mmCIF file of C-alpha atoms in Angstrom:
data_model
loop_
_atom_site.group_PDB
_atom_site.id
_atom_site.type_symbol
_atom_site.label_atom_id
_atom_site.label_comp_id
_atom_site.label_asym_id
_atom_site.label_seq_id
_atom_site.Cartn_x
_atom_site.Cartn_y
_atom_site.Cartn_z
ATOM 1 C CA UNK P 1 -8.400 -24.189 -16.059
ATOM 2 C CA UNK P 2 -10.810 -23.492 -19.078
ATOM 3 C CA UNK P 3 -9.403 -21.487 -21.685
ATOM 4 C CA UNK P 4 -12.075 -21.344 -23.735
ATOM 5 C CA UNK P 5 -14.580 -18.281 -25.290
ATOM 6 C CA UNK P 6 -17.481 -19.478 -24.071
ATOM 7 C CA UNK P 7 -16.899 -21.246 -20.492
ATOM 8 C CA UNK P 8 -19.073 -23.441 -18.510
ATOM 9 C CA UNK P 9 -21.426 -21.962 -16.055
ATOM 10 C CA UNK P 10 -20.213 -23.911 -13.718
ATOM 11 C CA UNK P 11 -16.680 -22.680 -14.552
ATOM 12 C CA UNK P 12 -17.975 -18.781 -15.395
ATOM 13 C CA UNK P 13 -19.485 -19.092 -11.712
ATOM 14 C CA UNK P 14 -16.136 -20.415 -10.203
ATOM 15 C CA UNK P 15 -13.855 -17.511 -12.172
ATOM 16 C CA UNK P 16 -16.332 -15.204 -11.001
ATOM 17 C CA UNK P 17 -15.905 -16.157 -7.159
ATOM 18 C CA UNK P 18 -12.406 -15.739 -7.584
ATOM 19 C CA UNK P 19 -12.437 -12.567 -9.114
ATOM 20 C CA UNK P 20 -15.163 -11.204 -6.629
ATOM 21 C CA UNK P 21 -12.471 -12.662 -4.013
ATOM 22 C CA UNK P 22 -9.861 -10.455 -5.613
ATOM 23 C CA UNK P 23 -11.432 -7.636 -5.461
ATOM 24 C CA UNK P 24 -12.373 -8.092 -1.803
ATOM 25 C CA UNK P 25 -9.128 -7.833 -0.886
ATOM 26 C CA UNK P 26 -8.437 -4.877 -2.855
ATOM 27 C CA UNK P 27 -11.171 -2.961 -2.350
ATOM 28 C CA UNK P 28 -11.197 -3.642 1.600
ATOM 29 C CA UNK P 29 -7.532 -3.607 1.711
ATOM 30 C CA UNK P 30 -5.859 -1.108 -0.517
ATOM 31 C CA UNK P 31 -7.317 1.906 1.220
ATOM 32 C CA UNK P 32 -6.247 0.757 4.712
ATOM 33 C CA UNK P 33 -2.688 0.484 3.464
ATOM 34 C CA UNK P 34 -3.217 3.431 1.977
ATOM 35 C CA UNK P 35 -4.086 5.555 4.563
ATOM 36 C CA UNK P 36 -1.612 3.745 6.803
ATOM 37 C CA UNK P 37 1.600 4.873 4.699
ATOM 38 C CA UNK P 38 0.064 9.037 4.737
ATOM 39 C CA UNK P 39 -0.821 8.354 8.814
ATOM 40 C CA UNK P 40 2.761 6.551 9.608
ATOM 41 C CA UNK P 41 5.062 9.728 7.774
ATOM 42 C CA UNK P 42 4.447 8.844 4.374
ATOM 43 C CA UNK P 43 3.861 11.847 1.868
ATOM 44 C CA UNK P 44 4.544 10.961 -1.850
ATOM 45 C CA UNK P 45 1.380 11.344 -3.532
ATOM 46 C CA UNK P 46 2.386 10.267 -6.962
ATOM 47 C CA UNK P 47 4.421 7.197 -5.357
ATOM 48 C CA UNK P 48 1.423 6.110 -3.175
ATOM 49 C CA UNK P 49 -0.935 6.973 -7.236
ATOM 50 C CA UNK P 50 2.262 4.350 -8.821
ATOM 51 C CA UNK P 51 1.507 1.689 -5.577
ATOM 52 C CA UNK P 52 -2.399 1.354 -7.294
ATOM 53 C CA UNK P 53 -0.827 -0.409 -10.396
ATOM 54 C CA UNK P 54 2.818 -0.940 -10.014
ATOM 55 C CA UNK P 55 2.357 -4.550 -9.600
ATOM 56 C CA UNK P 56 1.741 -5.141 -12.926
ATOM 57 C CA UNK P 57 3.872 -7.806 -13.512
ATOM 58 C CA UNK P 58 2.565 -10.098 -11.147
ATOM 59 C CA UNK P 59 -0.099 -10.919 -13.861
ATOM 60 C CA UNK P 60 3.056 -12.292 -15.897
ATOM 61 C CA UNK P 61 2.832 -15.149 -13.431
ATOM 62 C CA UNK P 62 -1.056 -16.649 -14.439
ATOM 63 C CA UNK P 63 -0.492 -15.666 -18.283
ATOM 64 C CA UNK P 64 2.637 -17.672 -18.187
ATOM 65 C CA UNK P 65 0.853 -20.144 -16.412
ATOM 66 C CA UNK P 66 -2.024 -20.075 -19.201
ATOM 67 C CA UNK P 67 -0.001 -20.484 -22.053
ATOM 68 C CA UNK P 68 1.848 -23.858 -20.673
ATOM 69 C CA UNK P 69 -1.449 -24.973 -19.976
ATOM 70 C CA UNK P 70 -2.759 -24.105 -24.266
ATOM 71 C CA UNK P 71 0.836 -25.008 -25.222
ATOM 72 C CA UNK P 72 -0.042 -28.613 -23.482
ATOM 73 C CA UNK P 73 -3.584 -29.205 -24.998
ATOM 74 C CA UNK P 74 -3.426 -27.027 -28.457
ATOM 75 C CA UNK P 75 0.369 -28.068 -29.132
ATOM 76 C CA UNK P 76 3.470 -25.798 -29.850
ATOM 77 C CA UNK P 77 1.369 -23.380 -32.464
ATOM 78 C CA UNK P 78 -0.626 -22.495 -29.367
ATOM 79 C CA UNK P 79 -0.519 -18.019 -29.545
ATOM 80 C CA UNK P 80 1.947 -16.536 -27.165
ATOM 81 C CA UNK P 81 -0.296 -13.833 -26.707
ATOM 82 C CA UNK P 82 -4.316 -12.758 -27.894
ATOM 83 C CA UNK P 83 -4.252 -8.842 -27.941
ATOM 84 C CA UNK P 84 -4.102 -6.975 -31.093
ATOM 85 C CA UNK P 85 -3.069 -3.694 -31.713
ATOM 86 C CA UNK P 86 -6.144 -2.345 -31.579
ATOM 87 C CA UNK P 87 -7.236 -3.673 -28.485
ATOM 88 C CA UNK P 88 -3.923 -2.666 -27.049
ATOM 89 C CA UNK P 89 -4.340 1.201 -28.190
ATOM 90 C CA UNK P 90 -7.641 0.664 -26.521
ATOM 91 C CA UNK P 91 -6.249 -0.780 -23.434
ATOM 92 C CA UNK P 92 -3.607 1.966 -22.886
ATOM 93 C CA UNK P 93 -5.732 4.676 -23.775
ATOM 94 C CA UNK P 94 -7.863 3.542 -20.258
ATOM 95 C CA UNK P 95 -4.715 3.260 -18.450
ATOM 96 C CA UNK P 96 -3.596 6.625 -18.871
ATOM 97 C CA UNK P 97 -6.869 7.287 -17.500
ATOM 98 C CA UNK P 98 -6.609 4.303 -14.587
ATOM 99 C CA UNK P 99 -3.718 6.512 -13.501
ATOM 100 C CA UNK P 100 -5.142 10.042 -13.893
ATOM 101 C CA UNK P 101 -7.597 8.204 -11.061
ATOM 102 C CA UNK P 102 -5.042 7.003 -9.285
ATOM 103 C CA UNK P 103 -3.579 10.375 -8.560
ATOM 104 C CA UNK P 104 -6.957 12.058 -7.570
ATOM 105 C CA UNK P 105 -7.814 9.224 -5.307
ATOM 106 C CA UNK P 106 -3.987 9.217 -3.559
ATOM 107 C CA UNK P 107 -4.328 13.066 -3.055
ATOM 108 C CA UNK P 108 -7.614 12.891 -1.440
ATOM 109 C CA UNK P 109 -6.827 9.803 0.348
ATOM 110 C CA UNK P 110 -4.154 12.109 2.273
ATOM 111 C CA UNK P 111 -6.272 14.474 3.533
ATOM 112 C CA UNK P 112 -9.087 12.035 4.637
ATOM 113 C CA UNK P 113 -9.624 9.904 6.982
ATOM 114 C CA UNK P 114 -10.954 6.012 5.563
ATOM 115 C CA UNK P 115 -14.258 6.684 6.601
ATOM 116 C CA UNK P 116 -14.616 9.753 4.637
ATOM 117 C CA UNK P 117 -12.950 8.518 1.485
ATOM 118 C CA UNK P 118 -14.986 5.228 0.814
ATOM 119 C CA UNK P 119 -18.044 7.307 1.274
ATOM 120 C CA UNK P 120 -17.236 9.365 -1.731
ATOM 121 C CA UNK P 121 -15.818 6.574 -3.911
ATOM 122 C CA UNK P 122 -18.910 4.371 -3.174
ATOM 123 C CA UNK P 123 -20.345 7.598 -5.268
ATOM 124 C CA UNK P 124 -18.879 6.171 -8.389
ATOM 125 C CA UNK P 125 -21.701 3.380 -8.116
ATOM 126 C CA UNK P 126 -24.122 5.653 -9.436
ATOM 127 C CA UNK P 127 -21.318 7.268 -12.406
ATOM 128 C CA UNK P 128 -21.167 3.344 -13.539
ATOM 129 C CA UNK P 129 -24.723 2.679 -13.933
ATOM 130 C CA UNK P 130 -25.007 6.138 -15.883
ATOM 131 C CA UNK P 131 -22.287 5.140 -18.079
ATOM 132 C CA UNK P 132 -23.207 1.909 -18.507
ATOM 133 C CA UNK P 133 -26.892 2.679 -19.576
ATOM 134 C CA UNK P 134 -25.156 4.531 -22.267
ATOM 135 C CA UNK P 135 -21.985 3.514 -23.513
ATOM 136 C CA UNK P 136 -22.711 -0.294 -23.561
ATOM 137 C CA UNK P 137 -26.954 0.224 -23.381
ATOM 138 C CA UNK P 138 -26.888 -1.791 -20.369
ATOM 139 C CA UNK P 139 -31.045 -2.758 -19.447
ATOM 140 C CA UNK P 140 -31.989 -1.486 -15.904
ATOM 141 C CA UNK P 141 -34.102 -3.994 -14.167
ATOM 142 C CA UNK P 142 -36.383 -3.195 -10.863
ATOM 143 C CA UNK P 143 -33.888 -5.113 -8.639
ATOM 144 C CA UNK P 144 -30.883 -3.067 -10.250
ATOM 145 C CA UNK P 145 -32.468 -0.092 -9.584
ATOM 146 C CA UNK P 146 -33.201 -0.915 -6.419
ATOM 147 C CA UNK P 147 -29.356 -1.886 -5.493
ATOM 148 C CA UNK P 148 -28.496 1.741 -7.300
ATOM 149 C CA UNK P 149 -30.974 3.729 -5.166
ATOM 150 C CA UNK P 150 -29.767 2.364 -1.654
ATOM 151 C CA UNK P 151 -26.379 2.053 -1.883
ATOM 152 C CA UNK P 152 -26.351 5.706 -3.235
ATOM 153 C CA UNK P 153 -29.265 6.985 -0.320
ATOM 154 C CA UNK P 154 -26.390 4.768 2.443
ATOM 155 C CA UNK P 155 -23.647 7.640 0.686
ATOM 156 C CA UNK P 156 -25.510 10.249 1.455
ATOM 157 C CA UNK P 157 -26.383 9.053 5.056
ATOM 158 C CA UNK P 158 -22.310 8.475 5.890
ATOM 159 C CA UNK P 159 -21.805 12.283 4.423
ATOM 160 C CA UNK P 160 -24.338 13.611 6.893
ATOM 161 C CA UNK P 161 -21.254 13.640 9.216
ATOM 162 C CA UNK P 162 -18.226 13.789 7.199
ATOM 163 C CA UNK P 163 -17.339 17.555 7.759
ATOM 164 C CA UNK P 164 -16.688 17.005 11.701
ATOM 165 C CA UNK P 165 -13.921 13.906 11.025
ATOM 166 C CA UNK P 166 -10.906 16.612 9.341
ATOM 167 C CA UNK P 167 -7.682 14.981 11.236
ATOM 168 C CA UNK P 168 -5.422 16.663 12.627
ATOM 169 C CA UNK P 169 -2.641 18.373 10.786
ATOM 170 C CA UNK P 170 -4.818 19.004 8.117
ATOM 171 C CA UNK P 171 -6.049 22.211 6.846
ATOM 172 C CA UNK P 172 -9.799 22.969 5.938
ATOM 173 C CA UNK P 173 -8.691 23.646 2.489
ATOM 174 C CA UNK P 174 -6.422 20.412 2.371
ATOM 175 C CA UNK P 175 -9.757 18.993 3.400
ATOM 176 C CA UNK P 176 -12.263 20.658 0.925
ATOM 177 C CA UNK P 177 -9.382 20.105 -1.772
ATOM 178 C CA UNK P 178 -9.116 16.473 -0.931
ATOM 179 C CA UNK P 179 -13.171 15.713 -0.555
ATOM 180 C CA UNK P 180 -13.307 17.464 -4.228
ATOM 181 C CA UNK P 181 -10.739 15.068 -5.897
ATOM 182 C CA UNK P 182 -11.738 12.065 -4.346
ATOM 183 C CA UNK P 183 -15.312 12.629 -5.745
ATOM 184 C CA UNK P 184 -13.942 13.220 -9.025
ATOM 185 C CA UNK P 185 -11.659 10.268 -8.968
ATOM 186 C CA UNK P 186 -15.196 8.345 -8.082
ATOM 187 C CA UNK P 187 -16.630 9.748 -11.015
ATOM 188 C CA UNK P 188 -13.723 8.918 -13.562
ATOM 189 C CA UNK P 189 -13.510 5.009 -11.791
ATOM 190 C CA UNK P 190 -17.358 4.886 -12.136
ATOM 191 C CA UNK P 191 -17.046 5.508 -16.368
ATOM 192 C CA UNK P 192 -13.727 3.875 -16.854
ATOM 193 C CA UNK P 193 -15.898 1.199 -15.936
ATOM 194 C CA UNK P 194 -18.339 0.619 -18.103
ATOM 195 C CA UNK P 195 -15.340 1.653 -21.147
ATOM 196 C CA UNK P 196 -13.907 -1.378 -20.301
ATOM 197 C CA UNK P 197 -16.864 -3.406 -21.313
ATOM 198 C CA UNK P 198 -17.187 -1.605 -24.416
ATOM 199 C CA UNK P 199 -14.221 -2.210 -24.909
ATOM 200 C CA UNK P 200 -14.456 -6.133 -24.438
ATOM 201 C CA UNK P 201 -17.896 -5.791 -26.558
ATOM 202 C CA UNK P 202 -16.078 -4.193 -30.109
ATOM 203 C CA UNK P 203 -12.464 -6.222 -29.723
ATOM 204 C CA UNK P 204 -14.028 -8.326 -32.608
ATOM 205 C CA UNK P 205 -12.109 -11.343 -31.344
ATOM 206 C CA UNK P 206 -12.996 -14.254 -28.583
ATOM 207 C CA UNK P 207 -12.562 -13.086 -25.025
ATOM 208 C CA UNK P 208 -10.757 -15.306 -23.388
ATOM 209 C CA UNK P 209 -8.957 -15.238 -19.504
ATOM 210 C CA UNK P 210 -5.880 -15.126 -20.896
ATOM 211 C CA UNK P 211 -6.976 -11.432 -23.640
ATOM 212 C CA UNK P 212 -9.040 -10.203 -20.205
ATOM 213 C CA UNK P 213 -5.672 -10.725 -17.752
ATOM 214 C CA UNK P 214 -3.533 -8.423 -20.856
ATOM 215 C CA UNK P 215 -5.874 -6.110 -20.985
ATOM 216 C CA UNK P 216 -5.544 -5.737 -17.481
ATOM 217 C CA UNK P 217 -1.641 -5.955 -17.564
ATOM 218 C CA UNK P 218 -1.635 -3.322 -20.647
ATOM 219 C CA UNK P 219 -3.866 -1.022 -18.407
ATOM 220 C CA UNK P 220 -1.746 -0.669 -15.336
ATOM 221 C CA UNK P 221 1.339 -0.691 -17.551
ATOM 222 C CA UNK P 222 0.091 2.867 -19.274
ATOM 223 C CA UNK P 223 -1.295 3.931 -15.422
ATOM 224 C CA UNK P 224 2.205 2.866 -14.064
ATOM 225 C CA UNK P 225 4.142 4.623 -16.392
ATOM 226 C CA UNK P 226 2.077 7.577 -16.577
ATOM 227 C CA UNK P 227 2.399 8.106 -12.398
ATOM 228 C CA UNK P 228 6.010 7.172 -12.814
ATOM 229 C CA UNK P 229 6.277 10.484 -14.924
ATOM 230 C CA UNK P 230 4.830 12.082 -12.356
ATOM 231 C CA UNK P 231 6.993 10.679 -9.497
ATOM 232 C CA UNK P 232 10.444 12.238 -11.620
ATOM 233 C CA UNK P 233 8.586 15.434 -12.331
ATOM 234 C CA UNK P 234 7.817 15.124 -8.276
ATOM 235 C CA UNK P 235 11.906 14.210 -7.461
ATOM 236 C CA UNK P 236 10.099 11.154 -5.816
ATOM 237 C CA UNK P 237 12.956 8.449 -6.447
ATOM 238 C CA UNK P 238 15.387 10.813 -4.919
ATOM 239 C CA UNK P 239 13.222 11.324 -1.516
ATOM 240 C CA UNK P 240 11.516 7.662 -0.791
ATOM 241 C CA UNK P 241 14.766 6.675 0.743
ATOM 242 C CA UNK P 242 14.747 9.255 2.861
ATOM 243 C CA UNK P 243 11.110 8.999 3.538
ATOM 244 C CA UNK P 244 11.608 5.783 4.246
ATOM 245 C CA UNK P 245 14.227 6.341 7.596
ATOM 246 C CA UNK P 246 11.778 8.718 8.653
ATOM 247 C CA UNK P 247 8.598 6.678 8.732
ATOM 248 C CA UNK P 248 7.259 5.831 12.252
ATOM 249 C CA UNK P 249 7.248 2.064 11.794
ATOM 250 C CA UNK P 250 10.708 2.087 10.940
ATOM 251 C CA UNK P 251 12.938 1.754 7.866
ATOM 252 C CA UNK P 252 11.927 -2.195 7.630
ATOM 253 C CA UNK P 253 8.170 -1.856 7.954
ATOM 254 C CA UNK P 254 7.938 1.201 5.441
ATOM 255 C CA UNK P 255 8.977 -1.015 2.206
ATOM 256 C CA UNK P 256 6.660 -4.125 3.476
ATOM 257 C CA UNK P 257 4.043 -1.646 3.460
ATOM 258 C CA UNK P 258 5.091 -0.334 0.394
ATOM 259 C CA UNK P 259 5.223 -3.697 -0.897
ATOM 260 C CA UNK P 260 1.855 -5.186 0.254
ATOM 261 C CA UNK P 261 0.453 -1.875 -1.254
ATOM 262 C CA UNK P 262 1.460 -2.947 -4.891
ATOM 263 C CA UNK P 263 0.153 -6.566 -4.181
ATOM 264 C CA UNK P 264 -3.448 -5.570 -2.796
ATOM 265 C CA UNK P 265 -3.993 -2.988 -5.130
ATOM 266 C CA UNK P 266 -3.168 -5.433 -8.269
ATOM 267 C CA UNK P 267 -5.696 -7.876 -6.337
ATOM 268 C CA UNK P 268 -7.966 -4.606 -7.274
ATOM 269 C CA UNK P 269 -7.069 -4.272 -10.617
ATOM 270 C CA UNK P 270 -7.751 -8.115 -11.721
ATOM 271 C CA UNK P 271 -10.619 -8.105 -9.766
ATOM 272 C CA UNK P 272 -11.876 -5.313 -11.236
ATOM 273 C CA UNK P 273 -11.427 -6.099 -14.934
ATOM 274 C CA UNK P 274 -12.759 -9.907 -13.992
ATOM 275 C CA UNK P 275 -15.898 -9.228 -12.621
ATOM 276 C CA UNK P 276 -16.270 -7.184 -15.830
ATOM 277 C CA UNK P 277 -15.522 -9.954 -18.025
ATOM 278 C CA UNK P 278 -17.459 -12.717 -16.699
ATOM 279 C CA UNK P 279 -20.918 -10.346 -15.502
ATOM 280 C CA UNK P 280 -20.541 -6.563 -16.272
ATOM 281 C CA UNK P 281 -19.372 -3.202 -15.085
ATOM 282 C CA UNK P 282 -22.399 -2.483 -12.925
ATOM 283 C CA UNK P 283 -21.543 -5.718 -10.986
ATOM 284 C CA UNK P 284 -18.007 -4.455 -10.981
ATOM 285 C CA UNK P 285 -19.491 -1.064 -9.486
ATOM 286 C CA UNK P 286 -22.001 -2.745 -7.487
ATOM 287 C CA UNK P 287 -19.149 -5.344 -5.620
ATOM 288 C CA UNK P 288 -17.237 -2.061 -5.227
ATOM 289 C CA UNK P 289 -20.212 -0.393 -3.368
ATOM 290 C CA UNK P 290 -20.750 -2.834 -0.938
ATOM 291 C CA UNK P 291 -17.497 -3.305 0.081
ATOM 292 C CA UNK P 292 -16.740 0.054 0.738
ATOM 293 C CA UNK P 293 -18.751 0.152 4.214
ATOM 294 C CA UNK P 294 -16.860 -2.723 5.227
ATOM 295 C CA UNK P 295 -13.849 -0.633 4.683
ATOM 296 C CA UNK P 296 -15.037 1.777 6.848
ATOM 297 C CA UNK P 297 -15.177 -0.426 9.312
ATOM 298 C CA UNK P 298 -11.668 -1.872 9.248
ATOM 299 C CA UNK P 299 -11.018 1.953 9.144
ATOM 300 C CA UNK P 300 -12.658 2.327 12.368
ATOM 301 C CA UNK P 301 -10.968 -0.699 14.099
ATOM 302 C CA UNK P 302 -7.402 0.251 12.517
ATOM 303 C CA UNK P 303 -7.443 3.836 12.749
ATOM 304 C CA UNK P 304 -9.731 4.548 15.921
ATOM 305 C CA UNK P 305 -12.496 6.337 13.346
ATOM 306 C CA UNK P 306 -15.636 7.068 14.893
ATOM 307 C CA UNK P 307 -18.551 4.848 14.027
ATOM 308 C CA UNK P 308 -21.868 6.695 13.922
ATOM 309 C CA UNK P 309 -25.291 5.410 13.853
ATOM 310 C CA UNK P 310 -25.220 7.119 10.096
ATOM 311 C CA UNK P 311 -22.108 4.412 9.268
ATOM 312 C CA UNK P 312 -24.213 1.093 10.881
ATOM 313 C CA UNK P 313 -27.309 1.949 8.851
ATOM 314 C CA UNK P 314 -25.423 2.685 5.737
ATOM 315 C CA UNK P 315 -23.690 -0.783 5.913
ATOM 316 C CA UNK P 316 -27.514 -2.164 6.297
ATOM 317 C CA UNK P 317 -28.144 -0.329 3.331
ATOM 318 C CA UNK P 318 -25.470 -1.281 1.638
ATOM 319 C CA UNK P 319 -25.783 -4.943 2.453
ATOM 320 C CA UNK P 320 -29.505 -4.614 1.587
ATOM 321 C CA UNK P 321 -28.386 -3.336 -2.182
ATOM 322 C CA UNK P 322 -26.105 -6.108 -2.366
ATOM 323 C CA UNK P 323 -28.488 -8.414 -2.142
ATOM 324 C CA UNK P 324 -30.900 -7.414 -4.288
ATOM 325 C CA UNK P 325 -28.834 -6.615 -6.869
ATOM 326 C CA UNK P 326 -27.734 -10.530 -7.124
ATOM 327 C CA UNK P 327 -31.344 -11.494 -6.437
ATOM 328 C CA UNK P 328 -32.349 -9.664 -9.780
ATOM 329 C CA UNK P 329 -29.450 -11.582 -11.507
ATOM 330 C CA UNK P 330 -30.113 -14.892 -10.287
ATOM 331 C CA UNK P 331 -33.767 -14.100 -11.506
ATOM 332 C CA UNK P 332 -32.519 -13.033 -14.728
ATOM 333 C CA UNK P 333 -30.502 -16.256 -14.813
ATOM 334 C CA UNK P 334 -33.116 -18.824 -14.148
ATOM 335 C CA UNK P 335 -35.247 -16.782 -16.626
ATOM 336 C CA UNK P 336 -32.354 -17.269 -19.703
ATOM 337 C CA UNK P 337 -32.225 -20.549 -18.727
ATOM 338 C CA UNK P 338 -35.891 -21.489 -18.752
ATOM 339 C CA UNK P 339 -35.997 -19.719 -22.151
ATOM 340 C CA UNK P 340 -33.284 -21.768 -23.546
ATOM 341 C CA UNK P 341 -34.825 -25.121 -22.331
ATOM 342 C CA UNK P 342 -38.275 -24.448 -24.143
ATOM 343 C CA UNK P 343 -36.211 -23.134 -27.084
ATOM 344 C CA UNK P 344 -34.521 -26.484 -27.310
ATOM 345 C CA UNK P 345 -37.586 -28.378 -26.733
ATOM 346 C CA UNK P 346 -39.710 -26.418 -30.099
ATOM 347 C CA UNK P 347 -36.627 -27.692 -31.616
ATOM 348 C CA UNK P 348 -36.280 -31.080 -30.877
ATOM 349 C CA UNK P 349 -40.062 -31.255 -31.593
ATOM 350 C CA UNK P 350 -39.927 -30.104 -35.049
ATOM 351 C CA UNK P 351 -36.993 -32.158 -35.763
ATOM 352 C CA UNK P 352 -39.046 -35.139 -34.645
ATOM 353 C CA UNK P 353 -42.212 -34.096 -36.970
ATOM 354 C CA UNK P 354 -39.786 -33.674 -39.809
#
């Protein structure tokens, strides 16, 4: 595994498959699991906000594995760890935030049904390309643009039907309540974004996997802790047991899907943070966007959720963003690249002359 600042393309292109493959699973999985623990009995909000990140220390397991791995080729000086205090301050800082998210999104995540939710989160899409235009001056292109304009204009066709799908139990200002924070937990997700590039952009050090997966580890450390706060101010510790011989699967079944919670949602978080690191936070946001319609449809196979004509042609739409968006980059790619071969060749040809 490369270790290196500046990796391969070959190897950048490989670490970025993995990390889009990450945040597949999180993005398509974490709200099914999700909603399943609210629809089976389940009704700890701040416990289901700690589930997004309290699998932090999974990411233990590949930074351990990276520093064998530097401790082999670089010898027994090799660091035991990249991030500064700085970076760290920086790091937590988003975290608190990263929770603050979590909570919104968990709240409004119990009142709505899949469907409903990843139509307002894929919202964020457009709160990331705002913030990234202008906290890391990030250069629209006529393909980006493009992507932007109809994966937002497949949100707005999925909300034309969104105030007939309340489920039962739930109130019409549960409902309103819950549309309201899941928007704004879209919003803060969609500039959190784009922070964490900045903050990859001033850490006036190489960015390495190993500084990119503490980051990540620092971040859901600061979310974890914050919702953990929130679970004792909530008595939450003193009712999951409980909760737990109440829920409708059974005893057993509540704590796998407690526990398969924690893992897909830290598939999320790496993901996340990866794509950053090896593209940018509109790719993050853009990934994110796509995948959301998919979502809806696992909601709709999972959860019996109605699938309108509005849903199919949003996924189109969707699916036709995606595409153009990573038609733009592989433009932009082949473009660099030319570039850099004619730069190389004025070179070697004024070498030669001298």
């Amino acid at each position: 595994m490369e270790e290196e600042a500046n990796l391969s393309i070959n190897m950048r292109r490989f670490l970025l498959i993995i990390n889009c493959l990450l945040l597949s699973v999180g993005v398509c999985g974490g709200p099914l699991m999700m909603r399943l623990y609210f629809v089976e009995g389940g009704l700890r909000i701040w416990f289901n906000s700690w589930l997004q990140t309290g699998g932090w220390p999974l990411t233990i397991i590949p930074l351990v594995i990276l520093y064998f791995y530097r401790r082999k080729t670089k010898g027994s000086d090799t660091k035991f760890y990249y991030i500064t205090p700085h970076i760290f301050i920086a790091s937590f800082v988003i975290g608190i935030l990263t929770g603050v998210d979590a909570y919104l999104y968990s709240w409004g995540g119990s009142k709505l049904p899949v469907s409903t939710s990843s139509l307002l989160i894929a919202a964020q899409l457009a709160f990331t390309a705002i913030g990234a235009y202008f906290i890391v001056k990030l250069k629209f292109t006529s393909y980006t643009i493009n992507a932007v304009v109809l994966l937002t204009l497949g949100t707005v066709l999925l909300g034309m039907r969104s105030n007939g799908d309340r489920p039962e139990g739930v109130t019409s200002k549960d409902y309103v309540i819950g549309f309201i924070m899941t928007l704004l937990a879209a919003a803060l997700y969609g500039l959190i974004l784009p922070c964490i590039e900045l903050m990859y952009l001033k850490a006036k050090q190489a960015i390495t996997t190993t500084l990119v997966l503490e980051i990540q580890m620092v971040m859901c450390f600061a979310s974890t802790a914050f919702c953990t706060i929130g679970m004792i101010a909530n008595k939450d510790f003193q009712a999951i047991s409980r909760e737990a011989k109440h829920f409708n699967l059974g005893e057993g079944r509540y704590y796998i899907v407690v526990i398969w919670s924690a893992i897909i949602w830290q598939c999320f978080s790496v993901g996340a943070v990866g794509v950053i690191y090896l593209s940018s936070s509109l790719m993050s946001g853009v990934m994110i966007a796509v995948l959301l319609p998919i979502t809806e449809v696992l909601g709709v196979i999972f959860f019996d959720e109605k699938f309108s004509a509005e849903k199919g042609l949003s996924l189109f739409l969707s699916l036709w963003g995606f595409v153009s968006y990573f038609y733009g980059e592989f433009k932009q790619a082949k473009k660099l690249e030319k570039k850099k071969i004619q730069e190389n060749e004025m070179t070697t040809t004024q070498i030669e002359h001298v």
